[in-house]
PDB file of C-alpha atoms in Angstrom:
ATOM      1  CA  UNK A   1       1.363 -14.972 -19.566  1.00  0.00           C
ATOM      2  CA  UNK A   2       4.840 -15.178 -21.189  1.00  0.00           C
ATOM      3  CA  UNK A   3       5.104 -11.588 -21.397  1.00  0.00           C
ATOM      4  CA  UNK A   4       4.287 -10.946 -17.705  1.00  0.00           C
ATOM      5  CA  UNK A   5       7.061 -13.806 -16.963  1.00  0.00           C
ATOM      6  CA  UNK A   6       9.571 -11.900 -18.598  1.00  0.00           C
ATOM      7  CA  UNK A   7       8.519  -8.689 -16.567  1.00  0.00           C
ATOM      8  CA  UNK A   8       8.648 -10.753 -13.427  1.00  0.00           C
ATOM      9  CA  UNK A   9      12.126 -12.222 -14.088  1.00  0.00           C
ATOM     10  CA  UNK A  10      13.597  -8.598 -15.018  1.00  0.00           C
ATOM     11  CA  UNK A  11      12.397  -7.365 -11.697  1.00  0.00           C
ATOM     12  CA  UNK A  12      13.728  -9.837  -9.392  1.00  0.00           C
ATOM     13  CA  UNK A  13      16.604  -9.374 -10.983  1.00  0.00           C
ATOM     14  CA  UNK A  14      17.277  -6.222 -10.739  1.00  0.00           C
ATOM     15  CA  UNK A  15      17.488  -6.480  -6.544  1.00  0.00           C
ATOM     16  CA  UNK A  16      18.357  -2.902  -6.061  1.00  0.00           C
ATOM     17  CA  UNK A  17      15.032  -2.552  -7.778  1.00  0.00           C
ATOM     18  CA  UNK A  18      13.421  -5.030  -5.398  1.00  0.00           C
ATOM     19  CA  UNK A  19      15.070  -3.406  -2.221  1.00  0.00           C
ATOM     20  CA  UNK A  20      13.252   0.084  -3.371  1.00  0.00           C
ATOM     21  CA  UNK A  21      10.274  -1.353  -3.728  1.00  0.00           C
ATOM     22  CA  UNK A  22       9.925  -1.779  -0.188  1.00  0.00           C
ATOM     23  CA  UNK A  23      11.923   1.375   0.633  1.00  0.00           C
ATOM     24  CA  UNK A  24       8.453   2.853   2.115  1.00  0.00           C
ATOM     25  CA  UNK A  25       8.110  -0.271   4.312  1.00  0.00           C
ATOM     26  CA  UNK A  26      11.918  -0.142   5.871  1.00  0.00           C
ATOM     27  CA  UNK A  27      11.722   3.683   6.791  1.00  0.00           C
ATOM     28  CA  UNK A  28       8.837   2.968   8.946  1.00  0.00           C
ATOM     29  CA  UNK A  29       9.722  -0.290  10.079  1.00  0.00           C
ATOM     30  CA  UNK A  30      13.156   1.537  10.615  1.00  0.00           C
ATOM     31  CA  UNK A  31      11.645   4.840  12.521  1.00  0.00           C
ATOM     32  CA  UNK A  32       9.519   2.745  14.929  1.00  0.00           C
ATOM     33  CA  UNK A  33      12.238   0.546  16.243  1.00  0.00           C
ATOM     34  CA  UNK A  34      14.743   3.373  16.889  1.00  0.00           C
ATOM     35  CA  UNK A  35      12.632   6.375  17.941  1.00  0.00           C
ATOM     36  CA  UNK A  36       8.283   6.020  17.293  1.00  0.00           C
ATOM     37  CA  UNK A  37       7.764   2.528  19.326  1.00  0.00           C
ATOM     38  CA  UNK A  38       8.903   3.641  22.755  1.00  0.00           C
ATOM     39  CA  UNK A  39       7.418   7.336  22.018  1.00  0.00           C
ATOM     40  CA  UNK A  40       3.749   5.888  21.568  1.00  0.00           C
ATOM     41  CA  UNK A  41       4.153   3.041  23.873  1.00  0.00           C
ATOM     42  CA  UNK A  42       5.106   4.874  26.823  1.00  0.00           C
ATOM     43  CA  UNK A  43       2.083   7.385  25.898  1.00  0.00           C
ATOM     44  CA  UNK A  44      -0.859   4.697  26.277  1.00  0.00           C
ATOM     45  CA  UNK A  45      -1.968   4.120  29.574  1.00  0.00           C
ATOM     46  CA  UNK A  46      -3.173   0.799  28.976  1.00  0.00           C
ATOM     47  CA  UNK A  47      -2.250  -2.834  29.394  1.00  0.00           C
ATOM     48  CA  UNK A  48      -0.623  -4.646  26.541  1.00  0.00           C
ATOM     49  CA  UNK A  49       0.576  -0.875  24.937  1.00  0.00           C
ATOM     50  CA  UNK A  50       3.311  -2.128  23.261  1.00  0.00           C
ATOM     51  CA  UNK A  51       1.257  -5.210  21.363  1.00  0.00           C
ATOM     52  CA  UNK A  52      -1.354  -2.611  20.930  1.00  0.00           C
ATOM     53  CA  UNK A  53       1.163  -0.599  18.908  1.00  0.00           C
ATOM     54  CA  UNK A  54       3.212  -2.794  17.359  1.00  0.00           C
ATOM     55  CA  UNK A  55      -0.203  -3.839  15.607  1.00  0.00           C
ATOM     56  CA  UNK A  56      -1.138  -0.509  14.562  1.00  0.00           C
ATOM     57  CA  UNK A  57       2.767   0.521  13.207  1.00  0.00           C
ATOM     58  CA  UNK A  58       2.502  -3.289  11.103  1.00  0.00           C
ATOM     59  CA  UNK A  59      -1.042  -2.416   9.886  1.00  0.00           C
ATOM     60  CA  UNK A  60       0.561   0.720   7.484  1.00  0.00           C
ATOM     61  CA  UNK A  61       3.576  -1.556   6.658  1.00  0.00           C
ATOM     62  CA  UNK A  62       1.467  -3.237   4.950  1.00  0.00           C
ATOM     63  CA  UNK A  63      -0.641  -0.722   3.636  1.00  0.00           C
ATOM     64  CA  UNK A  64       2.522   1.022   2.411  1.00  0.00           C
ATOM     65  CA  UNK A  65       3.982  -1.849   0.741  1.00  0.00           C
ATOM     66  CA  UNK A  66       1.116  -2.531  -1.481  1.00  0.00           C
ATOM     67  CA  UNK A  67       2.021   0.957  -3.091  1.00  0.00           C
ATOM     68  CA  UNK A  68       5.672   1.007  -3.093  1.00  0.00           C
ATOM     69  CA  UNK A  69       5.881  -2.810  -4.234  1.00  0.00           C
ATOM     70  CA  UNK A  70       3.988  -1.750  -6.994  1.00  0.00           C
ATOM     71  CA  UNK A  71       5.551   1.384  -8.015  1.00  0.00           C
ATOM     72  CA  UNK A  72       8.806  -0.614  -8.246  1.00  0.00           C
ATOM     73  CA  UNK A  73       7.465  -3.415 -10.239  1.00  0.00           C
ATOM     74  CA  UNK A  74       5.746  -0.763 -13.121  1.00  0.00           C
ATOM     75  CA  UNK A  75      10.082   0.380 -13.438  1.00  0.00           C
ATOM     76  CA  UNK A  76       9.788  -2.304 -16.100  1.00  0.00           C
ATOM     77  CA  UNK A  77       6.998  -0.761 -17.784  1.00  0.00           C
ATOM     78  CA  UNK A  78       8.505   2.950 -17.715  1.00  0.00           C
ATOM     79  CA  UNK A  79      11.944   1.811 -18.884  1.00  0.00           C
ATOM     80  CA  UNK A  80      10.516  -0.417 -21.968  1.00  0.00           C
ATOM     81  CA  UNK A  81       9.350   2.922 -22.783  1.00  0.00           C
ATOM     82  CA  UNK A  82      11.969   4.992 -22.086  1.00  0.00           C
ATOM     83  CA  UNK A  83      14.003   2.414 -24.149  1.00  0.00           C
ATOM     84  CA  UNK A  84      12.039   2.352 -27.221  1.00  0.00           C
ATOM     85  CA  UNK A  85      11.213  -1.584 -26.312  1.00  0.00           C
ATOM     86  CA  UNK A  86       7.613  -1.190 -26.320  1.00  0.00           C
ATOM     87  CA  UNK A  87       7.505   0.375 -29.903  1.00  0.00           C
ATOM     88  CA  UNK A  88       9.539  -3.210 -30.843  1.00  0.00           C
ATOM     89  CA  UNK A  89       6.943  -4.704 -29.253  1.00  0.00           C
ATOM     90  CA  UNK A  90       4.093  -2.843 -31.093  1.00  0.00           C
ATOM     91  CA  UNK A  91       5.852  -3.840 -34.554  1.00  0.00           C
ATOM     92  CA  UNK A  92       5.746  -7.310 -33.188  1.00  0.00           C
ATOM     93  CA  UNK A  93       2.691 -10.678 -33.144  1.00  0.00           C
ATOM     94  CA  UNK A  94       1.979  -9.326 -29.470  1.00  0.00           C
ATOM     95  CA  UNK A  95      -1.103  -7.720 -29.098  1.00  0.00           C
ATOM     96  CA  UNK A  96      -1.588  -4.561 -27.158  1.00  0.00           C
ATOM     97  CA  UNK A  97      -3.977  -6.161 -24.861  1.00  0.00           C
ATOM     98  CA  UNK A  98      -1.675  -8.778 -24.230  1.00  0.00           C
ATOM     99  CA  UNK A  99       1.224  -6.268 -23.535  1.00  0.00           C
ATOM    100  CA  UNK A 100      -0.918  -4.051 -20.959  1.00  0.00           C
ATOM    101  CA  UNK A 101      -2.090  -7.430 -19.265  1.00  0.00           C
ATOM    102  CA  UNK A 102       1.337  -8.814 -18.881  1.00  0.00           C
ATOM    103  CA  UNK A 103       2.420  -5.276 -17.331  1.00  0.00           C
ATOM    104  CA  UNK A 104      -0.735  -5.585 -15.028  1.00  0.00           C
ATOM    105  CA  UNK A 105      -0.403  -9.290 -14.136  1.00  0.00           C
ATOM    106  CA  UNK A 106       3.068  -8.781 -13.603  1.00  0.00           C
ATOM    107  CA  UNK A 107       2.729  -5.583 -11.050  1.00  0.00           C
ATOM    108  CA  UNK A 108       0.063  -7.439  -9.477  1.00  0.00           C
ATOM    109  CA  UNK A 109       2.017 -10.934  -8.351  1.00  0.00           C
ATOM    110  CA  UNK A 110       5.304  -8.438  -7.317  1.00  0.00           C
ATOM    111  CA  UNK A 111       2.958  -6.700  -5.328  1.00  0.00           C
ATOM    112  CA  UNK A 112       1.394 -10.008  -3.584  1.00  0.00           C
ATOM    113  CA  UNK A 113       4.751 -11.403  -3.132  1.00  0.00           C
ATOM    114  CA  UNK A 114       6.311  -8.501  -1.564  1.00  0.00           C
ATOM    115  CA  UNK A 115       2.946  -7.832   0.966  1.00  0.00           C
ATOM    116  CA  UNK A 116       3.470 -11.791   2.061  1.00  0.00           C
ATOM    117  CA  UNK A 117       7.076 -11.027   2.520  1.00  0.00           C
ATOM    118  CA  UNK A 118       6.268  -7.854   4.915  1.00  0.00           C
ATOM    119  CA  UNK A 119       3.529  -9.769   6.206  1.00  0.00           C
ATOM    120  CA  UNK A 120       5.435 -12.754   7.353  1.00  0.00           C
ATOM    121  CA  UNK A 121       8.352 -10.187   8.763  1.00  0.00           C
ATOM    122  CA  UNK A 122       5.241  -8.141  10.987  1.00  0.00           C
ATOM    123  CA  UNK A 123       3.486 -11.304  12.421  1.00  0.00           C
ATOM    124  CA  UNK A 124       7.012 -12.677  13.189  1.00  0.00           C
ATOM    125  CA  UNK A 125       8.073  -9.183  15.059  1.00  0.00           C
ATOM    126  CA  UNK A 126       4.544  -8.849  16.823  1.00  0.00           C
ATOM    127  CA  UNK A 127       5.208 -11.650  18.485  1.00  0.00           C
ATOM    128  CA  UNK A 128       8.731 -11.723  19.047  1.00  0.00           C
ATOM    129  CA  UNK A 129       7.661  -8.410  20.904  1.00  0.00           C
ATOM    130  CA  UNK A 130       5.555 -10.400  23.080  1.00  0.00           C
ATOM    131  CA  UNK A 131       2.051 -10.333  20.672  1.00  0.00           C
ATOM    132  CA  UNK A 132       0.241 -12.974  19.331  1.00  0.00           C
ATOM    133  CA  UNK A 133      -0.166 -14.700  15.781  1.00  0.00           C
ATOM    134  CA  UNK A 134      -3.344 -13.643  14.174  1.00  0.00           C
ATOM    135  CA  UNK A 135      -6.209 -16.076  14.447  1.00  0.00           C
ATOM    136  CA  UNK A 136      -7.014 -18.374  11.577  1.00  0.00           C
ATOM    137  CA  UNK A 137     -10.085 -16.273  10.099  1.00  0.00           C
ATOM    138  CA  UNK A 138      -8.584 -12.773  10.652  1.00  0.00           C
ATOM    139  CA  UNK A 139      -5.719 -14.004   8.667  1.00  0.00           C
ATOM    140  CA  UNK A 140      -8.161 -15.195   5.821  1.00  0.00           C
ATOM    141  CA  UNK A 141      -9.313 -11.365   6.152  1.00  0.00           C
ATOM    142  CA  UNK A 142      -5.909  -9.874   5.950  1.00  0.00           C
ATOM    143  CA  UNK A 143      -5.052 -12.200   2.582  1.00  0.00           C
ATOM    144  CA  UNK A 144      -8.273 -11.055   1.203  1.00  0.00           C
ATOM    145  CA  UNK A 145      -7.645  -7.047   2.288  1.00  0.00           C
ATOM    146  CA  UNK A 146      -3.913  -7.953   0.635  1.00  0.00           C
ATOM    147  CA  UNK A 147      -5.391  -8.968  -2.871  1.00  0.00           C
ATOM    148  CA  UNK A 148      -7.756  -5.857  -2.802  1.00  0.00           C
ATOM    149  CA  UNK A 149      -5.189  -3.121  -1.479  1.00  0.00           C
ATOM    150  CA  UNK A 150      -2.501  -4.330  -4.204  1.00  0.00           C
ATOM    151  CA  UNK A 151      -5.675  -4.227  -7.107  1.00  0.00           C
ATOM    152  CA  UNK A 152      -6.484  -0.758  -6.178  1.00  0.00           C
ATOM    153  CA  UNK A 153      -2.680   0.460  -5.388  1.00  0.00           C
ATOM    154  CA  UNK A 154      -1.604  -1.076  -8.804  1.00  0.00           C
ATOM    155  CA  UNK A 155      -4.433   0.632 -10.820  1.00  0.00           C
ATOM    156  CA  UNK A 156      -3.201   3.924  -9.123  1.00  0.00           C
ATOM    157  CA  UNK A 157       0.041   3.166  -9.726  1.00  0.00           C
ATOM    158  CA  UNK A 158      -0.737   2.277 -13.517  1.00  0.00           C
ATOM    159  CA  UNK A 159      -2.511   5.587 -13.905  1.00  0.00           C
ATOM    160  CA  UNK A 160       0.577   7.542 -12.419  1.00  0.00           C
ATOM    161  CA  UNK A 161       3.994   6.111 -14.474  1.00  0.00           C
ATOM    162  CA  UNK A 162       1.127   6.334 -17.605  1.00  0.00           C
ATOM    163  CA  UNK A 163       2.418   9.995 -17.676  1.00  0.00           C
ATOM    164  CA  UNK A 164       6.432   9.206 -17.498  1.00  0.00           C
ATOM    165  CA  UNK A 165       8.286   9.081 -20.253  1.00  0.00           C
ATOM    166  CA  UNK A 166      11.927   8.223 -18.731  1.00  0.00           C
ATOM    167  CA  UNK A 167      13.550   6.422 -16.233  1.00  0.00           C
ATOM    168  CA  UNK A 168      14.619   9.823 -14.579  1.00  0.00           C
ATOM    169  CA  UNK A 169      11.244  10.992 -14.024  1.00  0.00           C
ATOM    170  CA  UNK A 170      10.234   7.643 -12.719  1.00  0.00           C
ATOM    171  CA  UNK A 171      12.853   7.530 -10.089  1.00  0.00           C
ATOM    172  CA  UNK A 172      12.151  11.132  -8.765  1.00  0.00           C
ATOM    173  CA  UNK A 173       8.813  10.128  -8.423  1.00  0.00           C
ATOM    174  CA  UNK A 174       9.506   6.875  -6.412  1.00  0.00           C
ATOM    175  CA  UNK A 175      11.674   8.591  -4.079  1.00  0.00           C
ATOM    176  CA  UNK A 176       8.813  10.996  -3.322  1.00  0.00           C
ATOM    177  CA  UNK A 177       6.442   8.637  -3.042  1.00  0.00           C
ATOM    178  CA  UNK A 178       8.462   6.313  -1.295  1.00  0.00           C
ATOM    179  CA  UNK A 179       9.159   9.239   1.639  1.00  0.00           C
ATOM    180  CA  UNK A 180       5.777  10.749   1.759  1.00  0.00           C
ATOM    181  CA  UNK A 181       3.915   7.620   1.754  1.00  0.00           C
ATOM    182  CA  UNK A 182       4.008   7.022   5.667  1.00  0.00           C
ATOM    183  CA  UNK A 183       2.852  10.490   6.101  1.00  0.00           C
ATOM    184  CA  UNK A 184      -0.353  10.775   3.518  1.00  0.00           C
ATOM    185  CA  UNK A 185      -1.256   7.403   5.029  1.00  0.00           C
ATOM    186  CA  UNK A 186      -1.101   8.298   8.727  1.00  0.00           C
ATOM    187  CA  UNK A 187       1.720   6.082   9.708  1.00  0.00           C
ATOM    188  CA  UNK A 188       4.030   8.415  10.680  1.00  0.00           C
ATOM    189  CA  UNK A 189       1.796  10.512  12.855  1.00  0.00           C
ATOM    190  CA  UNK A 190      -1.610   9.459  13.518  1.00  0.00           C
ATOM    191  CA  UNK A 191      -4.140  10.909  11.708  1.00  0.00           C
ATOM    192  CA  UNK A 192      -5.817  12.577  14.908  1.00  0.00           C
ATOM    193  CA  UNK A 193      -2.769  14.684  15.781  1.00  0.00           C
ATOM    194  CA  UNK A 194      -3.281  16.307  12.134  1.00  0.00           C
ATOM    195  CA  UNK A 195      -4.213  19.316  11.138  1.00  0.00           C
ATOM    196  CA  UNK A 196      -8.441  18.954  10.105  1.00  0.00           C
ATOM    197  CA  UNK A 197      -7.296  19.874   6.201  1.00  0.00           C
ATOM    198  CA  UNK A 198      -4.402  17.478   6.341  1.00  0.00           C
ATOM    199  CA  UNK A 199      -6.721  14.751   7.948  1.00  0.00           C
ATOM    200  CA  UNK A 200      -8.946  14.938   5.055  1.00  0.00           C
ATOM    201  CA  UNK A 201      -6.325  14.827   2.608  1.00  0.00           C
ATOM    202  CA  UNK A 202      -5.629  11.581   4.412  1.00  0.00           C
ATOM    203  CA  UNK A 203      -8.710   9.969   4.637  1.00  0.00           C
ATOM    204  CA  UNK A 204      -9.403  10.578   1.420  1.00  0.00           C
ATOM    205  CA  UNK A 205      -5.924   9.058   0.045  1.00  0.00           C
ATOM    206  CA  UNK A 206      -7.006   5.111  -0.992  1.00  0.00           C
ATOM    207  CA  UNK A 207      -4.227   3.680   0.193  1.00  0.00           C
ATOM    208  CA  UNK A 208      -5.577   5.463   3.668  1.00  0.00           C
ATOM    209  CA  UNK A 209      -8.650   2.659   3.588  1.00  0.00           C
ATOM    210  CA  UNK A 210      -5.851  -0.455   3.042  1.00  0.00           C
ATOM    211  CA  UNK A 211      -3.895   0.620   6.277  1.00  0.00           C
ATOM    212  CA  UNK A 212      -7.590   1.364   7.745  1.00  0.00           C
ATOM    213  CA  UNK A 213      -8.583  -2.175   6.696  1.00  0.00           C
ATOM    214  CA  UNK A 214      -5.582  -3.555   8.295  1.00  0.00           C
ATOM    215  CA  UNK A 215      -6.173  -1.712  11.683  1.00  0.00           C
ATOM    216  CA  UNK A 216      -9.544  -3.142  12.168  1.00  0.00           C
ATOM    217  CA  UNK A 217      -8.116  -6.941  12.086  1.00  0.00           C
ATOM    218  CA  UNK A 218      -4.467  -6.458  13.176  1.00  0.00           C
ATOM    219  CA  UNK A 219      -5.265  -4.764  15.877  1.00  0.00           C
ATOM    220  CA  UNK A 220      -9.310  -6.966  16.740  1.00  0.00           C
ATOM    221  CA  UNK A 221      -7.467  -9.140  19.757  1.00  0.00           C
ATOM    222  CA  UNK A 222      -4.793  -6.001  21.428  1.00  0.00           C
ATOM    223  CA  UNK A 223      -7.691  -3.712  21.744  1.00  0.00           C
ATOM    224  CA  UNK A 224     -10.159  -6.128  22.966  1.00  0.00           C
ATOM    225  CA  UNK A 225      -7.360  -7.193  25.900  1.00  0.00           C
ATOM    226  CA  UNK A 226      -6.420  -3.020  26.550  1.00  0.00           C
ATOM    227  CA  UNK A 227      -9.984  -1.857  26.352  1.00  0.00           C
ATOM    228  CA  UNK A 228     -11.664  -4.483  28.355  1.00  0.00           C
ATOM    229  CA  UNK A 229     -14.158  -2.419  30.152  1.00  0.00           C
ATOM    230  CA  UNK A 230     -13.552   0.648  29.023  1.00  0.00           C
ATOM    231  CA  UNK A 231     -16.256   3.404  28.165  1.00  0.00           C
ATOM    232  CA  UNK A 232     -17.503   3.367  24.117  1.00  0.00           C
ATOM    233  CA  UNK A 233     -16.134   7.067  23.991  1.00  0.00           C
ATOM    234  CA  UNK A 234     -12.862   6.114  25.076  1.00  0.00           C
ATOM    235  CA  UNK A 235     -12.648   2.895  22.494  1.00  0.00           C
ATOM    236  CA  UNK A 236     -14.068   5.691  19.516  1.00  0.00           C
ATOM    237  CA  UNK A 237     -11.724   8.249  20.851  1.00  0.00           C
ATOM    238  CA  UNK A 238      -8.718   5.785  20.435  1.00  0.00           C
ATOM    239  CA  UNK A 239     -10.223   4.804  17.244  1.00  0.00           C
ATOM    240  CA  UNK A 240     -10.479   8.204  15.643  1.00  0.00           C
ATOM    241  CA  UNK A 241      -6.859   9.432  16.892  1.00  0.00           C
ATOM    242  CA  UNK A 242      -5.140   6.006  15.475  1.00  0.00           C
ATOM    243  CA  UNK A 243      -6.885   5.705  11.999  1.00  0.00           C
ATOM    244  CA  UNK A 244      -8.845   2.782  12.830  1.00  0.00           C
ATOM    245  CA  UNK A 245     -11.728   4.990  11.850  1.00  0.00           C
ATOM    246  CA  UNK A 246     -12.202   7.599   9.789  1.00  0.00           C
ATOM    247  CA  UNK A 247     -14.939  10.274  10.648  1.00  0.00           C
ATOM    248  CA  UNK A 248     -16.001  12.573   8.030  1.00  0.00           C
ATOM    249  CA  UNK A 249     -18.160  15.079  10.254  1.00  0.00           C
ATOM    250  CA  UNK A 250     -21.142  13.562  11.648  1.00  0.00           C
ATOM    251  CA  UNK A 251     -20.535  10.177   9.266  1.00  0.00           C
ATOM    252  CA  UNK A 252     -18.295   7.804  10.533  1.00  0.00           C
ATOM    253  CA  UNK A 253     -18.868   4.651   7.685  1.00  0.00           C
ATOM    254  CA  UNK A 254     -17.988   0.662   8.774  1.00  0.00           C
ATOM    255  CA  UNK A 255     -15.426  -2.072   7.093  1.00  0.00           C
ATOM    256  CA  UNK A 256     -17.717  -2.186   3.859  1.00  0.00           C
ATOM    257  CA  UNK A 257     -17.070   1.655   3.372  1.00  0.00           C
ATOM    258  CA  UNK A 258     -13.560   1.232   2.948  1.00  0.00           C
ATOM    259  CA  UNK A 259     -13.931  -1.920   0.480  1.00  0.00           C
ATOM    260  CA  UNK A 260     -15.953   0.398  -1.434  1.00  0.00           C
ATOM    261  CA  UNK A 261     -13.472   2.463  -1.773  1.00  0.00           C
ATOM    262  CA  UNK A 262     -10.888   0.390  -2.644  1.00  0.00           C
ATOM    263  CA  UNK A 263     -12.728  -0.835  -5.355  1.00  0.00           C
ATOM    264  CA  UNK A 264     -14.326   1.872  -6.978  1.00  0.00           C
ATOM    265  CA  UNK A 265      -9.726   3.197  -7.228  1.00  0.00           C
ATOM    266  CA  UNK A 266      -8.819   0.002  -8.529  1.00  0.00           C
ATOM    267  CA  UNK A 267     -11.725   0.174 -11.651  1.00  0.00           C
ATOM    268  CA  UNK A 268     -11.083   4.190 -12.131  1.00  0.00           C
ATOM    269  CA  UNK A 269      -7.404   4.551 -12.395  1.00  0.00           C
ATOM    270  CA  UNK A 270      -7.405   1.378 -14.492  1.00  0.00           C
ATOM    271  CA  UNK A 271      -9.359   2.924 -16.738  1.00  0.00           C
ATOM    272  CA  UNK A 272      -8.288   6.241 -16.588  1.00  0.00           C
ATOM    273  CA  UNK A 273      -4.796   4.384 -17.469  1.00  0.00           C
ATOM    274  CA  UNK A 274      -5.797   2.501 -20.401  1.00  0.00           C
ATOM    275  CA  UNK A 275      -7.483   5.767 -22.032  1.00  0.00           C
ATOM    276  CA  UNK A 276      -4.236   8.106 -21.073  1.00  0.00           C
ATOM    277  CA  UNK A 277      -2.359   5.255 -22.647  1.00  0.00           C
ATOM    278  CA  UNK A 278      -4.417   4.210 -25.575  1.00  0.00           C
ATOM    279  CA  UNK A 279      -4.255   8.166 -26.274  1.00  0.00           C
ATOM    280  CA  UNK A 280      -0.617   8.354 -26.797  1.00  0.00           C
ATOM    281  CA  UNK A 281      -0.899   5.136 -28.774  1.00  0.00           C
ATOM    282  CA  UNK A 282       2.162   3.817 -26.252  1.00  0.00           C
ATOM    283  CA  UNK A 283       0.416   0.306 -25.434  1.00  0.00           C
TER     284      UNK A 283
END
């Protein structure tokens, strides 16, 4: 616990750090206020449009943060290597286990702070736009899609910096990340106005089924007010187009699917981690 306290500490330190870990989060936040939000607004002929949309464009924030925050918070864990510090550390009482937790722990609690943080900011800008604070229980479900989304973002996360061996690498690779992310989630554009090959590459992206997850609760009350009455093709339609579903030909899976999903990332690229890791004898 001591050792992921000391990772914690040298990250929130470190506020240009903190600032690029939700770098992801600001562009889109950023690109919907000044040119997206009007764009797909005006587009929906529907009542309640912009609450509609403002739901769907906070869903990926939060999706995307879960990633970024935690790409950020592993810097620590790249630049002890980069540094030599973790070879200290191996010559040291600490055990390796401990070590790999601490990094783990540590990634994990950045990662639920930051998600709060851009959670608090979307509720509060939904309904300054003239939305609505989620209800009690789909709050409870957006916490609980949180904890899971940062798990399986971390693990894949863990599995990526495993490879880096400096700080420069590191960077290069959050600065892709941190621009592409919007795009290989289906913020940016919605999935439906893809290309077929690119909308598979999407859906089958894990960080994909977070935002996904977050569409189906964000946006439960907005499309029940704008698609009062409206035929099931339509509401599927809408669905399929926006990401709130994904459709792999004739399948189109539930909530559950998605969970799966995330799950099955977080145990594989944890693992697939610790063995790259364990390998190189660096942890």
């Amino acid at each position: 616990m001591r050792f992921a306290q000391r990772n914690l500490k040298l990250f929130f330190r470190d506020r240009t750090a903190v600032l690029f870990s939700l770098m992801g989060a600001i562009i889109v936040i950023a690109l919907y206020i000044l040119f997206l939000g009007d764009v797909w607004t005006d587009s929906l002929d529907v009542e309640g449009s912009r609450y509609l949309m403002d739901s769907w464009i906070m869903s990926g924030v939060l999706a995307i943060t879960s990633i970024t925050a935690t790409m950020g918070a592993f810097g620590t864990f790249v630049d002890d290597r980069a540094k030599g510090i973790i070879r200290d550390f191996n010559a040291s009482p600490v055990k390796k286990y401990e070590m790999a937790g601490g990094y783990i722990l540590s990634t994990f609690i950045i990662g639920i702070i930051m998600s709060l943080v851009a959670l608090i900011f979307a509720e509060a800008y939904i309904v300054a736009s003239g939305g609505e604070f989620l209800s009690a229980v789909n709050m409870l479900k957006v916490l609980g899609i949180m904890l899971l989304s940062v798990i399986s973002s971390s693990a894949l996360v863990f599995f990526i910096v495993s490879f880096f061996h400096t700080t420069q690498s590191f960077a290069t690779a959050s600065t892709i990340l941190g621009t592409l992310i919007g795009f290989i989630t289906g913020v940016f554009i919605p999935i439906g106005a893809l290309p077929s090959v690119i909308q598979w590459v999407v859906m089958i992206f894990p960080v994909s089924h977070s935002a996904l997850l977050f569409r189906q609760v964000f946006m439960e009350a907005p499309m029940s007010a704008s698609f009062a009455g409206a035929p099931s093709n339509v509401i599927a339609d809408f669905n399929h187009e926006m990401g709130v579903t994904f459709t792999y030909g004739n399948f189109t899976p539930g909530f559950e699917f998605s969970i799966v999903v995330l799950i099955i990332t977080a145990a594989l690229f944890y693992i697939l981690a610790i063995l790259n890791l364990s390998r190189k004898n660096k942890v």
